[in-house]
Tab-separated table of C-alpha atoms in Angstrom:
chain	number	residue	atom	x	y	z
A	7	MET	CA	3.357	37.241	-4.935
A	8	TRP	CA	0.131	35.290	-4.767
A	9	GLU	CA	-3.062	35.343	-6.724
A	10	TYR	CA	-6.236	34.619	-4.789
A	11	LYS	CA	-9.263	32.879	-6.305
A	12	LYS	CA	-12.591	33.402	-4.578
A	13	PHE	CA	-13.562	29.756	-4.534
A	14	LEU	CA	-12.357	26.676	-2.719
A	15	GLN	CA	-10.018	24.252	-4.484
A	16	TYR	CA	-12.525	21.535	-3.576
A	17	PRO	CA	-16.154	22.043	-2.521
A	18	THR	CA	-17.353	21.415	1.024
A	19	ASN	CA	-21.052	20.596	1.159
A	20	VAL	CA	-21.199	20.339	4.935
A	21	ARG	CA	-24.796	20.725	6.169
A	22	ARG	CA	-24.957	18.650	9.338
A	23	LYS	CA	-23.748	20.546	12.421
A	24	ASP	CA	-21.219	18.630	14.512
A	25	PRO	CA	-19.242	20.736	17.011
A	26	ASP	CA	-17.551	17.627	18.444
A	27	LEU	CA	-16.138	16.777	15.029
A	28	ALA	CA	-15.090	20.414	14.481
A	29	SER	CA	-12.890	20.245	17.572
A	30	LEU	CA	-11.127	17.187	16.097
A	31	ILE	CA	-10.796	18.277	12.450
A	32	VAL	CA	-9.283	21.570	13.650
A	33	THR	CA	-5.983	19.723	14.044
A	34	GLN	CA	-5.609	19.829	10.260
A	35	PHE	CA	-6.109	23.608	10.492
A	36	GLY	CA	-3.502	24.389	13.148
A	37	GLY	CA	-2.088	21.112	14.483
A	38	PRO	CA	1.351	19.503	14.075
A	39	ASP	CA	0.531	17.741	10.792
A	40	GLY	CA	-2.008	20.288	9.620
A	41	GLU	CA	-2.190	22.355	6.466
A	42	LEU	CA	-0.808	25.571	7.974
A	43	ALA	CA	2.330	23.792	9.192
A	44	ALA	CA	2.703	22.132	5.789
A	45	SER	CA	2.356	25.391	3.895
A	46	LEU	CA	4.764	27.375	6.062
A	47	ARG	CA	7.247	24.484	6.106
A	48	TYR	CA	7.506	24.361	2.304
A	49	LEU	CA	7.370	28.104	1.736
A	50	SER	CA	10.168	28.584	4.313
A	51	GLN	CA	12.390	25.850	2.891
A	52	MET	CA	12.165	27.181	-0.649
A	53	TYR	CA	14.859	29.856	-0.467
A	54	THR	CA	17.892	27.639	0.021
A	55	MET	CA	16.705	24.843	-2.277
A	56	PRO	CA	19.586	24.571	-4.771
A	57	ILE	CA	17.708	23.227	-7.823
A	58	PRO	CA	14.894	25.021	-9.660
A	59	GLU	CA	12.676	21.915	-9.692
A	60	GLY	CA	12.933	21.808	-5.896
A	61	LYS	CA	12.101	25.499	-5.504
A	62	ALA	CA	9.134	25.170	-7.842
A	63	THR	CA	7.808	22.080	-6.072
A	64	LEU	CA	8.079	23.712	-2.634
A	65	ASN	CA	6.428	26.877	-3.902
A	66	SER	CA	3.596	25.071	-5.690
A	67	ILE	CA	2.823	22.622	-2.918
A	68	GLY	CA	3.252	25.281	-0.210
A	69	THR	CA	0.717	27.391	-2.086
A	70	GLU	CA	-1.684	24.481	-2.494
A	71	GLU	CA	-1.476	23.727	1.229
A	72	LEU	CA	-2.707	27.262	1.910
A	73	ALA	CA	-5.727	26.432	-0.245
A	74	HIS	CA	-6.193	23.316	1.906
A	75	PHE	CA	-5.900	25.432	5.059
A	76	GLU	CA	-8.839	27.373	3.651
A	77	ILE	CA	-10.830	24.197	2.929
A	78	VAL	CA	-10.260	22.777	6.427
A	79	GLY	CA	-11.129	26.152	7.962
A	80	THR	CA	-14.362	26.163	5.973
A	81	ILE	CA	-15.291	22.665	7.182
A	82	VAL	CA	-14.561	23.523	10.817
A	83	TYR	CA	-16.617	26.704	10.649
A	84	LYS	CA	-19.548	25.098	8.821
A	85	LEU	CA	-19.735	22.443	11.542
A	86	VAL	CA	-20.364	25.085	14.236
A	87	GLU	CA	-21.865	27.989	12.288
A	88	GLY	CA	-25.134	29.050	13.876
A	89	VAL	CA	-25.039	26.434	16.639
A	90	PRO	CA	-26.352	28.093	19.830
A	91	ALA	CA	-24.074	28.415	22.845
A	92	ASP	CA	-26.253	26.173	25.010
A	93	VAL	CA	-25.791	23.369	22.458
A	94	LEU	CA	-22.044	23.998	22.094
A	95	GLU	CA	-21.775	23.832	25.873
A	96	GLU	CA	-22.567	20.120	25.785
A	97	THR	CA	-19.860	19.345	23.212
A	98	ARG	CA	-16.094	19.022	22.964
A	99	PHE	CA	-16.174	22.463	21.335
A	100	ALA	CA	-17.132	24.210	24.615
A	101	PRO	CA	-13.546	25.187	25.623
A	102	HIS	CA	-12.958	26.590	22.132
A	103	TYR	CA	-16.171	28.620	22.419
A	104	ALA	CA	-15.102	29.880	25.836
A	105	GLN	CA	-11.835	31.262	24.416
A	106	TRP	CA	-12.635	32.230	20.858
A	107	GLY	CA	-16.356	31.863	20.248
A	108	ARG	CA	-17.052	30.268	16.878
A	109	ALA	CA	-14.038	31.903	15.230
A	110	ASN	CA	-11.509	29.601	13.643
A	111	PHE	CA	-8.268	29.483	15.569
A	112	PRO	CA	-5.238	27.482	14.404
A	113	ALA	CA	-4.886	24.920	17.177
A	114	ASP	CA	-4.626	21.149	17.459
A	115	ALA	CA	-7.365	18.761	18.621
A	116	PHE	CA	-6.302	19.364	22.240
A	117	GLY	CA	-6.512	23.149	21.877
A	118	ASN	CA	-2.756	23.772	21.784
A	119	PRO	CA	-2.144	26.860	19.658
A	120	PHE	CA	-0.229	26.598	16.401
A	121	THR	CA	3.533	26.888	16.621
A	122	ALA	CA	6.257	27.011	13.966
A	123	ALA	CA	8.126	24.535	16.173
A	124	TYR	CA	6.037	21.885	14.380
A	125	PHE	CA	8.372	22.035	11.418
A	126	ALA	CA	11.984	22.555	10.428
A	127	SER	CA	13.557	24.495	7.604
A	128	HIS	CA	17.085	23.283	6.915
A	129	GLU	CA	19.621	24.598	4.450
A	130	ASP	CA	20.541	20.962	3.765
A	131	PRO	CA	18.068	20.103	0.992
A	132	ILE	CA	18.148	16.336	1.574
A	133	ALA	CA	17.189	16.918	5.215
A	134	SER	CA	14.345	19.245	4.221
A	135	ILE	CA	12.883	17.058	1.479
A	136	THR	CA	13.089	13.976	3.686
A	137	GLU	CA	11.149	15.895	6.334
A	138	ASP	CA	8.600	16.812	3.683
A	139	LEU	CA	8.109	13.174	2.712
A	140	ALA	CA	7.442	12.385	6.383
A	141	ALA	CA	5.125	15.376	6.667
A	142	GLU	CA	2.993	14.139	3.774
A	143	GLN	CA	2.738	10.669	5.331
A	144	LYS	CA	1.764	12.103	8.719
A	145	ALA	CA	-0.885	14.321	7.156
A	146	ARG	CA	-2.248	11.337	5.196
A	147	ALA	CA	-2.410	9.303	8.416
A	148	VAL	CA	-4.254	12.074	10.275
A	149	TYR	CA	-6.814	12.328	7.477
A	150	GLU	CA	-7.384	8.588	7.834
A	151	TYR	CA	-7.856	8.896	11.619
A	152	LEU	CA	-10.366	11.672	10.982
A	153	LEU	CA	-12.142	9.602	8.317
A	154	ASP	CA	-12.512	6.874	10.953
A	155	LEU	CA	-14.220	9.385	13.252
A	156	THR	CA	-17.077	10.490	10.986
A	157	ASP	CA	-19.874	8.969	8.915
A	158	ASP	CA	-20.963	12.241	7.315
A	159	PRO	CA	-20.644	11.688	3.516
A	160	ALA	CA	-19.956	15.392	2.887
A	161	ILE	CA	-17.035	15.393	5.332
A	162	ILE	CA	-15.725	12.057	4.058
A	163	ASP	CA	-15.794	13.387	0.512
A	164	THR	CA	-13.685	16.477	1.216
A	165	LEU	CA	-11.269	14.781	3.637
A	166	SER	CA	-10.697	12.038	1.060
A	167	PHE	CA	-9.720	14.635	-1.533
A	168	LEU	CA	-7.275	16.265	0.893
A	169	ARG	CA	-5.828	12.858	1.789
A	170	GLN	CA	-5.300	11.971	-1.866
A	171	ARG	CA	-3.389	15.230	-2.383
A	172	GLU	CA	-0.931	14.130	0.328
A	173	VAL	CA	-0.267	10.967	-1.685
A	174	VAL	CA	0.437	13.006	-4.816
A	175	HIS	CA	2.674	15.448	-2.934
A	176	PHE	CA	4.696	12.552	-1.531
A	177	GLN	CA	5.365	11.387	-5.083
A	178	ARG	CA	6.492	14.857	-6.171
A	179	PHE	CA	8.839	15.324	-3.197
A	180	GLY	CA	10.261	11.873	-3.873
A	181	GLU	CA	11.089	12.944	-7.416
A	182	VAL	CA	12.789	16.097	-6.098
A	183	LEU	CA	14.874	13.948	-3.765
A	184	ASP	CA	16.147	11.950	-6.720
A	185	LEU	CA	17.031	15.134	-8.610
A	186	LEU	CA	18.932	16.312	-5.529
A	187	TYR	CA	21.036	13.142	-5.540
A	188	ASP	CA	21.982	13.877	-9.162
A	189	TYR	CA	22.725	17.491	-8.280
A	190	GLU	CA	24.963	16.572	-5.373
A	191	ASP	CA	26.797	13.956	-7.430
A	192	ASN	CA	27.468	16.465	-10.193
A	193	GLU	CA	28.403	19.292	-7.837
A	194	GLY	CA	30.622	17.027	-5.747
A	195	ASN	CA	28.824	18.030	-2.571
A	196	CYS	CA	27.845	14.558	-1.506
B	10	MET	CA	-5.225	-1.002	-12.704
B	11	ASP	CA	-3.842	-2.744	-9.630
B	12	ALA	CA	-1.327	-4.535	-11.848
B	13	ASP	CA	-0.236	-1.169	-13.272
B	14	LYS	CA	0.402	0.126	-9.752
B	15	GLN	CA	2.963	-2.600	-9.195
B	16	TYR	CA	4.996	-1.385	-12.152
B	17	ILE	CA	7.610	1.178	-11.182
B	18	PRO	CA	9.167	2.674	-14.292
B	19	GLY	CA	12.269	4.767	-13.835
B	20	LEU	CA	13.622	3.003	-10.765
B	21	ASP	CA	17.142	1.899	-11.659
B	22	MET	CA	18.248	-0.566	-8.990
B	23	ARG	CA	21.862	-0.340	-10.180
B	24	ARG	CA	22.270	3.266	-9.099
B	25	MET	CA	20.538	2.892	-5.728
B	26	ARG	CA	22.773	3.403	-2.714
B	27	LEU	CA	22.537	2.470	0.920
B	28	ALA	CA	21.187	5.090	3.331
B	29	HIS	CA	19.251	6.871	0.581
B	30	ALA	CA	15.461	7.040	0.234
B	31	TYR	CA	13.986	6.541	-3.240
B	32	VAL	CA	10.656	7.149	-4.880
B	33	PRO	CA	10.466	6.081	-8.533
B	34	PHE	CA	9.864	8.802	-11.086
B	35	GLN	CA	6.387	8.875	-12.502
B	36	HIS	CA	6.221	8.695	-16.272
B	37	TYR	CA	3.310	10.277	-18.048
B	38	SER	CA	0.943	7.713	-19.491
B	39	GLU	CA	-2.814	7.898	-19.098
B	40	HIS	CA	-4.917	10.460	-17.301
B	41	TYR	CA	-8.459	10.971	-16.032
B	42	ARG	CA	-10.893	13.379	-17.613
B	43	PRO	CA	-10.359	16.813	-15.977
B	44	GLU	CA	-13.683	16.756	-14.076
B	45	GLN	CA	-12.941	13.305	-12.692
B	46	ALA	CA	-9.379	14.313	-11.799
B	47	LEU	CA	-10.626	17.328	-9.851
B	48	MET	CA	-13.030	15.165	-7.846
B	49	ARG	CA	-10.478	12.434	-7.124
B	50	GLY	CA	-7.570	14.681	-6.246
B	51	THR	CA	-5.243	13.371	-8.940
B	52	LEU	CA	-5.018	13.404	-12.709
B	53	PHE	CA	-3.264	10.048	-12.743
B	54	PRO	CA	-4.840	6.590	-12.274
B	55	GLU	CA	-1.535	5.206	-10.980
B	56	LEU	CA	-1.545	7.727	-8.104
B	57	TRP	CA	-5.206	7.164	-7.142
B	58	MET	CA	-4.888	5.335	-3.802
B	59	PRO	CA	-8.090	5.825	-1.828
B	60	TYR	CA	-8.466	4.917	1.849
B	61	ARG	CA	-10.559	1.833	2.460
B	62	PRO	CA	-11.213	1.646	6.204
B	63	GLY	CA	-11.684	-2.018	7.056
B	64	TYR	CA	-13.288	-2.601	3.639
B	65	ARG	CA	-16.465	-0.910	4.869
B	66	GLY	CA	-15.215	1.891	2.633
B	67	TYR	CA	-17.011	4.861	1.253
B	68	TYR	CA	-15.799	4.117	-2.285
């Protein structure tokens, strides 16, 4: 089960409206390397993970990624909240407004809807954890692309926090990988 | 701090095999104050690796 806290893991002090930027940052909400894909990837892989440290890491990080999904969703919404339709019409956000209004919808920066095909969940734990290492690197890279696309200090601040978490997660998955090598050596499964 | 980041405790080259990926284990040493850790996104100075876009960086 989960316990929900009614505050964000990291604050978002977004004040400046920027619908164009919203339509780009949304990729970390519902895109291929976004937080939703990360969360569902780890929470799906957890069941067949043979070592308790691996299960715990997937559960903890999968849970934290949901908190990041919430942070990114908050940023995207704050960037368009209250912006009139005739202003949105002139921005990259216009197609989003045409389909969904100002509601958040998990899609990538091109508008492609979220799909579980973005990730894999393999019984082979080495395959899964190696995917997770790649996933953390891809998410870090996307945060850097997004950081290149804004000069808003409030956005930079929150995206930098999320990017740093990817670095930490990579370290933790790397440690799990090493434990899996030990496990497979001892179990003779290698 | 940069010198510390080069140090990789726990990585035993003798047991490394071909066609395996390795990340060295982190060993607990120093940590940030909790409020600083929450703002930076890590408790550990050795994992603090901020993005510096073209050295025009925000930091």
